[in-house]
mmCIF file of C-alpha atoms in Angstrom:
data_model
loop_
_atom_site.group_PDB
_atom_site.id
_atom_site.type_symbol
_atom_site.label_atom_id
_atom_site.label_comp_id
_atom_site.label_asym_id
_atom_site.label_seq_id
_atom_site.Cartn_x
_atom_site.Cartn_y
_atom_site.Cartn_z
ATOM 1 C CA MET A 1 2.670 -16.745 -29.234
ATOM 2 C CA ILE A 2 2.455 -14.387 -26.103
ATOM 3 C CA ILE A 3 1.608 -10.800 -27.057
ATOM 4 C CA VAL A 4 2.750 -7.736 -25.055
ATOM 5 C CA GLU A 5 0.949 -4.531 -25.952
ATOM 6 C CA LYS A 6 1.463 -1.041 -24.269
ATOM 7 C CA GLU A 7 -1.560 0.933 -23.883
ATOM 8 C CA ARG A 8 -3.543 3.246 -21.612
ATOM 9 C CA ILE A 9 -6.573 2.299 -19.402
ATOM 10 C CA ALA A 10 -8.233 5.431 -18.510
ATOM 11 C CA ASP A 11 -5.000 7.182 -18.870
ATOM 12 C CA ILE A 12 -3.060 4.638 -16.639
ATOM 13 C CA PRO A 13 -0.026 3.301 -18.525
ATOM 14 C CA VAL A 14 -0.135 -0.306 -18.758
ATOM 15 C CA LEU A 15 1.397 -3.283 -20.388
ATOM 16 C CA HIS A 16 -1.155 -5.819 -21.641
ATOM 17 C CA VAL A 17 -0.055 -9.503 -21.862
ATOM 18 C CA ALA A 18 -1.828 -12.654 -23.063
ATOM 19 C CA LYS A 19 -1.548 -15.434 -25.445
ATOM 20 C CA GLN A 20 -2.472 -14.717 -29.133
ATOM 21 C CA ASP A 21 -5.067 -17.279 -29.280
ATOM 22 C CA ILE A 22 -7.162 -15.708 -26.274
ATOM 23 C CA TRP A 23 -6.209 -12.022 -27.068
ATOM 24 C CA LYS A 24 -10.058 -11.196 -27.830
ATOM 25 C CA GLU A 25 -11.618 -13.827 -25.921
ATOM 26 C CA VAL A 26 -13.010 -13.582 -22.215
ATOM 27 C CA SER A 27 -10.349 -14.834 -20.066
ATOM 28 C CA PRO A 28 -9.114 -14.913 -16.200
ATOM 29 C CA LEU A 29 -7.312 -11.778 -15.169
ATOM 30 C CA VAL A 30 -4.387 -10.952 -12.961
ATOM 31 C CA ILE A 31 -3.527 -7.418 -12.349
ATOM 32 C CA PHE A 32 0.493 -7.281 -11.028
ATOM 33 C CA ILE A 33 1.570 -4.241 -9.346
ATOM 34 C CA HIS A 34 5.442 -3.189 -9.229
ATOM 35 C CA GLY A 35 7.310 -2.175 -6.337
ATOM 36 C CA PHE A 36 8.468 1.386 -5.009
ATOM 37 C CA GLY A 37 10.712 2.814 -7.433
ATOM 38 C CA SER A 38 10.217 0.167 -10.137
ATOM 39 C CA ALA A 39 8.141 0.314 -13.107
ATOM 40 C CA LYS A 40 5.640 -2.244 -14.998
ATOM 41 C CA GLU A 41 8.443 -3.313 -17.368
ATOM 42 C CA HIS A 42 10.414 -4.759 -14.617
ATOM 43 C CA ASN A 43 7.762 -7.599 -13.840
ATOM 44 C CA LEU A 44 7.276 -8.862 -17.187
ATOM 45 C CA HIS A 45 8.855 -12.221 -16.154
ATOM 46 C CA TYR A 46 5.782 -12.548 -13.718
ATOM 47 C CA ALA A 47 3.528 -11.630 -16.704
ATOM 48 C CA TYR A 48 5.111 -13.994 -19.208
ATOM 49 C CA LEU A 49 4.832 -17.243 -16.909
ATOM 50 C CA LEU A 50 1.105 -16.170 -15.976
ATOM 51 C CA ALA A 51 0.342 -15.712 -19.698
ATOM 52 C CA GLU A 52 1.837 -19.212 -20.697
ATOM 53 C CA LYS A 53 -0.845 -20.534 -18.011
ATOM 54 C CA GLY A 54 -3.690 -18.819 -19.826
ATOM 55 C CA PHE A 55 -4.263 -15.777 -17.887
ATOM 56 C CA ARG A 56 -4.653 -12.047 -19.362
ATOM 57 C CA VAL A 57 -2.349 -9.878 -17.299
ATOM 58 C CA ILE A 58 -2.238 -6.157 -16.801
ATOM 59 C CA LEU A 59 0.891 -4.433 -15.478
ATOM 60 C CA PRO A 60 0.123 -0.752 -14.621
ATOM 61 C CA ASP A 61 2.435 2.035 -13.802
ATOM 62 C CA VAL A 62 1.600 3.290 -10.328
ATOM 63 C CA ALA A 63 1.338 7.116 -9.728
ATOM 64 C CA TRP A 64 4.898 9.051 -9.780
ATOM 65 C CA HIS A 65 6.519 5.965 -11.150
ATOM 66 C CA GLY A 66 7.549 4.687 -14.797
ATOM 67 C CA GLU A 67 5.688 6.605 -17.491
ATOM 68 C CA ARG A 68 3.931 8.645 -14.759
ATOM 69 C CA GLU A 69 7.435 9.644 -13.095
ATOM 70 C CA GLU A 70 7.710 13.483 -12.469
ATOM 71 C CA GLY A 71 11.459 13.541 -11.592
ATOM 72 C CA LEU A 72 10.970 13.257 -7.798
ATOM 73 C CA LYS A 73 13.878 12.260 -5.724
ATOM 74 C CA GLU A 74 13.549 9.021 -3.847
ATOM 75 C CA SER A 75 12.840 10.943 -0.432
ATOM 76 C CA GLN A 76 10.433 13.147 -2.100
ATOM 77 C CA LEU A 77 8.638 10.091 -3.429
ATOM 78 C CA LEU A 78 8.674 8.287 0.112
ATOM 79 C CA ASN A 79 6.285 11.195 1.254
ATOM 80 C CA HIS A 80 3.860 10.184 -1.414
ATOM 81 C CA PHE A 81 4.044 6.598 -0.272
ATOM 82 C CA TRP A 82 0.601 6.094 1.311
ATOM 83 C CA PRO A 83 -1.254 8.207 -1.135
ATOM 84 C CA ILE A 84 0.232 6.156 -3.948
ATOM 85 C CA VAL A 85 -0.892 3.125 -2.319
ATOM 86 C CA VAL A 86 -4.634 4.395 -2.012
ATOM 87 C CA GLN A 87 -4.663 5.729 -5.551
ATOM 88 C CA THR A 88 -3.454 2.360 -6.948
ATOM 89 C CA ILE A 89 -6.049 0.710 -4.752
ATOM 90 C CA ASP A 90 -8.703 2.935 -6.551
ATOM 91 C CA GLU A 91 -7.225 2.322 -10.007
ATOM 92 C CA LEU A 92 -7.517 -1.429 -9.764
ATOM 93 C CA ALA A 93 -11.253 -0.974 -9.999
ATOM 94 C CA VAL A 94 -10.921 1.380 -12.911
ATOM 95 C CA ILE A 95 -8.781 -1.320 -14.838
ATOM 96 C CA LYS A 96 -11.261 -4.096 -13.837
ATOM 97 C CA ASP A 97 -14.278 -2.166 -15.104
ATOM 98 C CA GLU A 98 -12.621 -1.080 -18.352
ATOM 99 C CA LEU A 99 -11.720 -4.723 -19.110
ATOM 100 C CA LEU A 100 -14.982 -5.912 -18.310
ATOM 101 C CA THR A 101 -16.676 -3.329 -20.700
ATOM 102 C CA ARG A 102 -14.431 -4.568 -23.412
ATOM 103 C CA LYS A 103 -15.488 -8.021 -22.667
ATOM 104 C CA LEU A 104 -12.204 -9.361 -22.228
ATOM 105 C CA ILE A 105 -12.389 -10.749 -18.737
ATOM 106 C CA ASP A 106 -14.282 -13.256 -16.622
ATOM 107 C CA PRO A 107 -15.599 -11.443 -13.736
ATOM 108 C CA THR A 108 -15.444 -14.541 -11.536
ATOM 109 C CA LYS A 109 -11.537 -15.086 -12.001
ATOM 110 C CA ILE A 110 -9.924 -12.005 -10.956
ATOM 111 C CA GLY A 111 -6.514 -11.930 -9.080
ATOM 112 C CA VAL A 112 -4.201 -9.409 -7.756
ATOM 113 C CA ALA A 113 -0.645 -9.624 -6.960
ATOM 114 C CA GLY A 114 2.327 -7.491 -6.420
ATOM 115 C CA THR A 115 6.045 -7.029 -4.939
ATOM 116 C CA SER A 116 6.550 -4.798 -1.965
ATOM 117 C CA LEU A 117 4.595 -1.755 -2.566
ATOM 118 C CA GLY A 118 2.481 -3.806 -4.840
ATOM 119 C CA GLY A 119 2.084 -6.567 -2.260
ATOM 120 C CA ILE A 120 1.046 -3.923 0.255
ATOM 121 C CA VAL A 121 -1.452 -2.550 -2.321
ATOM 122 C CA THR A 122 -2.715 -6.151 -2.862
ATOM 123 C CA ASN A 123 -3.470 -6.720 0.850
ATOM 124 C CA GLY A 124 -5.240 -3.177 0.939
ATOM 125 C CA ALA A 125 -7.212 -4.129 -1.991
ATOM 126 C CA LEU A 126 -8.449 -7.101 -0.309
ATOM 127 C CA ALA A 127 -9.936 -5.333 2.438
ATOM 128 C CA VAL A 128 -12.131 -3.183 0.016
ATOM 129 C CA TYR A 129 -12.855 -5.345 -3.064
ATOM 130 C CA ASP A 130 -14.759 -8.575 -2.889
ATOM 131 C CA TRP A 131 -14.422 -9.061 -6.573
ATOM 132 C CA ILE A 132 -10.785 -10.178 -6.104
ATOM 133 C CA HIS A 133 -10.726 -13.945 -6.039
ATOM 134 C CA ALA A 134 -7.344 -14.905 -5.424
ATOM 135 C CA ALA A 135 -4.091 -13.076 -4.614
ATOM 136 C CA VAL A 136 -0.495 -13.163 -4.006
ATOM 137 C CA SER A 137 1.319 -10.846 -1.651
ATOM 138 C CA LEU A 138 5.231 -10.648 -2.480
ATOM 139 C CA MET A 139 7.079 -8.682 0.455
ATOM 140 C CA GLY A 140 3.719 -7.209 1.096
ATOM 141 C CA ASN A 141 2.259 -6.111 4.612
ATOM 142 C CA PRO A 142 -1.508 -6.311 5.478
ATOM 143 C CA ALA A 143 -0.913 -4.149 8.762
ATOM 144 C CA TYR A 144 -0.894 -0.636 7.357
ATOM 145 C CA LEU A 145 -1.129 1.408 10.544
ATOM 146 C CA ASP A 146 1.843 -0.730 12.147
ATOM 147 C CA TYR A 147 3.998 -0.355 9.133
ATOM 148 C CA ALA A 148 3.467 3.230 8.632
ATOM 149 C CA LYS A 149 4.306 3.903 12.427
ATOM 150 C CA LEU A 150 7.593 1.749 11.567
ATOM 151 C CA GLN A 151 8.228 3.751 8.473
ATOM 152 C CA LEU A 152 7.885 7.049 10.537
ATOM 153 C CA GLU A 153 10.174 5.774 13.204
ATOM 154 C CA THR A 154 12.857 4.826 10.624
ATOM 155 C CA ILE A 155 12.656 8.198 8.587
ATOM 156 C CA GLN A 156 13.077 10.238 12.232
ATOM 157 C CA LYS A 157 15.833 7.955 13.038
ATOM 158 C CA HIS A 158 17.756 8.753 9.668
ATOM 159 C CA ASN A 159 16.735 12.161 9.344
ATOM 160 C CA PRO A 160 16.742 14.146 12.848
ATOM 161 C CA ASN A 161 15.446 17.019 11.245
ATOM 162 C CA PHE A 162 12.520 15.608 9.811
ATOM 163 C CA THR A 163 9.167 16.667 11.447
ATOM 164 C CA ILE A 164 5.563 15.819 11.056
ATOM 165 C CA SER A 165 2.816 17.567 12.940
ATOM 166 C CA ASP A 166 0.300 15.447 14.857
ATOM 167 C CA GLU A 167 -2.472 16.543 12.860
ATOM 168 C CA GLU A 168 -0.702 15.584 9.620
ATOM 169 C CA SER A 169 0.127 12.163 11.135
ATOM 170 C CA GLU A 170 -3.343 11.476 12.309
ATOM 171 C CA ARG A 171 -4.733 12.490 8.742
ATOM 172 C CA GLN A 172 -2.424 9.837 7.233
ATOM 173 C CA MET A 173 -3.383 7.198 9.565
ATOM 174 C CA ALA A 174 -7.238 8.033 8.950
ATOM 175 C CA LEU A 175 -6.522 7.734 5.088
ATOM 176 C CA ILE A 176 -5.182 4.306 5.342
ATOM 177 C CA SER A 177 -6.928 2.730 8.212
ATOM 178 C CA LYS A 178 -9.821 1.336 6.045
ATOM 179 C CA TYR A 179 -7.297 -0.458 4.009
ATOM 180 C CA ASP A 180 -5.653 -2.198 6.918
ATOM 181 C CA LEU A 181 -6.758 -5.947 6.373
ATOM 182 C CA SER A 182 -5.043 -6.912 9.629
ATOM 183 C CA LEU A 183 -8.127 -4.929 11.429
ATOM 184 C CA GLN A 184 -10.663 -6.500 9.454
ATOM 185 C CA PRO A 185 -9.479 -10.077 8.435
ATOM 186 C CA GLU A 186 -13.082 -11.077 8.068
ATOM 187 C CA LYS A 187 -12.988 -9.287 4.707
ATOM 188 C CA LEU A 188 -10.861 -12.012 3.198
ATOM 189 C CA ALA A 189 -13.887 -14.334 3.554
ATOM 190 C CA GLY A 190 -11.595 -17.513 2.901
ATOM 191 C CA ARG A 191 -10.331 -16.241 -0.685
ATOM 192 C CA PRO A 192 -6.884 -17.992 -1.707
ATOM 193 C CA LEU A 193 -4.040 -15.971 -0.475
ATOM 194 C CA LEU A 194 -0.405 -16.561 -0.671
ATOM 195 C CA PHE A 195 2.501 -14.845 1.032
ATOM 196 C CA TRP A 196 6.038 -14.725 0.047
ATOM 197 C CA HIS A 197 8.817 -13.145 2.092
ATOM 198 C CA GLY A 198 12.291 -12.931 2.784
ATOM 199 C CA ALA A 199 13.451 -13.569 6.292
ATOM 200 C CA LYS A 200 16.271 -11.082 6.301
ATOM 201 C CA ASP A 201 14.131 -8.406 4.483
ATOM 202 C CA PRO A 202 15.125 -5.016 5.868
ATOM 203 C CA ILE A 203 12.661 -2.810 4.107
ATOM 204 C CA VAL A 204 9.485 -4.708 4.873
ATOM 205 C CA PRO A 205 10.027 -6.972 7.775
ATOM 206 C CA TYR A 206 8.214 -10.231 7.254
ATOM 207 C CA THR A 207 6.844 -10.319 10.869
ATOM 208 C CA PHE A 208 3.756 -8.181 10.347
ATOM 209 C CA ALA A 209 2.633 -10.557 7.490
ATOM 210 C CA TYR A 210 3.625 -13.733 9.429
ATOM 211 C CA LYS A 211 1.640 -12.585 12.425
ATOM 212 C CA PHE A 212 -1.537 -11.827 10.299
ATOM 213 C CA TYR A 213 -1.103 -15.214 8.595
ATOM 214 C CA GLU A 214 -0.753 -17.157 11.785
ATOM 215 C CA SER A 215 -3.831 -15.256 13.281
ATOM 216 C CA ILE A 216 -6.132 -16.166 10.245
ATOM 217 C CA ARG A 217 -4.844 -19.835 9.521
ATOM 218 C CA PRO A 218 -7.325 -21.642 11.909
ATOM 219 C CA ALA A 219 -10.180 -20.109 9.966
ATOM 220 C CA TYR A 220 -9.052 -21.050 6.550
ATOM 221 C CA GLU A 221 -9.555 -24.164 4.351
ATOM 222 C CA GLN A 222 -6.769 -26.381 3.640
ATOM 223 C CA ASN A 223 -4.635 -25.243 0.483
ATOM 224 C CA LYS A 224 -6.213 -21.899 0.298
ATOM 225 C CA LEU A 225 -3.699 -20.223 2.483
ATOM 226 C CA GLU A 226 0.105 -20.597 2.391
ATOM 227 C CA PHE A 227 3.175 -18.463 3.760
ATOM 228 C CA ILE A 228 6.469 -19.093 1.898
ATOM 229 C CA LEU A 229 9.537 -17.841 4.109
ATOM 230 C CA ASP A 230 12.628 -17.837 2.457
ATOM 231 C CA THR A 231 15.490 -17.984 5.295
ATOM 232 C CA ARG A 232 18.157 -16.567 2.978
ATOM 233 C CA ALA A 233 16.284 -14.072 1.329
ATOM 234 C CA GLU A 234 16.337 -10.239 1.667
ATOM 235 C CA HIS A 235 14.114 -7.559 -0.226
ATOM 236 C CA LYS A 236 14.155 -9.578 -3.658
ATOM 237 C CA VAL A 237 11.847 -12.280 -4.602
ATOM 238 C CA SER A 238 13.438 -15.829 -5.421
ATOM 239 C CA ARG A 239 12.855 -17.617 -8.697
ATOM 240 C CA TYR A 240 11.014 -20.034 -6.611
ATOM 241 C CA GLY A 241 8.638 -17.461 -5.352
ATOM 242 C CA LEU A 242 8.130 -16.027 -9.025
ATOM 243 C CA ILE A 243 7.186 -19.667 -10.103
ATOM 244 C CA GLN A 244 4.851 -20.385 -7.157
ATOM 245 C CA THR A 245 3.061 -16.986 -7.680
ATOM 246 C CA ALA A 246 2.378 -18.564 -11.285
ATOM 247 C CA GLU A 247 1.242 -21.866 -9.660
ATOM 248 C CA TRP A 248 -1.004 -20.344 -7.120
ATOM 249 C CA PHE A 249 -3.047 -18.593 -9.770
ATOM 250 C CA ALA A 250 -3.053 -21.688 -11.982
ATOM 251 C CA LYS A 251 -4.508 -23.558 -9.096
ATOM 252 C CA HIS A 252 -7.040 -21.042 -7.717
ATOM 253 C CA LEU A 253 -7.974 -18.804 -10.661
ATOM 254 C CA SER A 254 -7.891 -20.895 -13.963
ATOM 255 C CA ARG A 255 -11.029 -21.652 -15.877
ATOM 256 C CA VAL A 256 -12.798 -24.951 -14.881
ATOM 257 C CA GLY A 257 -11.128 -27.821 -16.652
ATOM 258 C CA GLN A 258 -8.495 -25.720 -18.198
ATOM 259 C CA ASN A 259 -5.242 -27.739 -18.608
ATOM 260 C CA THR A 260 -2.197 -25.564 -16.930
#
């Protein structure tokens, strides 16, 4: 039986998912982050497949989403995009530390994954945390500065009256630069990383992630780095992408000798 419990970790609303027989045991952990405008409940299918393979899974609501939403319009929420990303990266450490205190996770078996905004968070987290041992970026982007510039250009194109001061733009770029994995690929240190992306994605173009993947591939061990490009997909992960996410963590994060 798989248990799904609603709880709070340091005031962060989360869904806690794991098999009943390991609920109180030390187990490998995957933190899975939802996309922009979504909520933790929308990714339970990922959690179920991961829990079946013996993982403890935490699905948090990111700031201004799900149980934490404050009634903002999408345009208002978009103004908070990068602060949400940075806050979520900070909160990953809070979740990890709380579960360690509760003696529920193996500190050598921790994975992070997410879709869209969650995939972007995943890449940024790899730039600042060495305790993440494997990761999956679904429709994510490691090139924070380049993507922020594209976002700004897109907003200005569709909203001619939108303005942002040079000072504010520089402040935002300074905020996110230390999380830009494309500027510091050495931080990966060969950790297993899977990218999934739709070739027709109009929201988070795959080219940023693919360019990064191509640049780091020569330094990687075989089978520890993969890029799945779905030539028909837009901004929605396929069932194949879902299954490969679970398989990736089963391959790179399971307990030694565990039958998955």
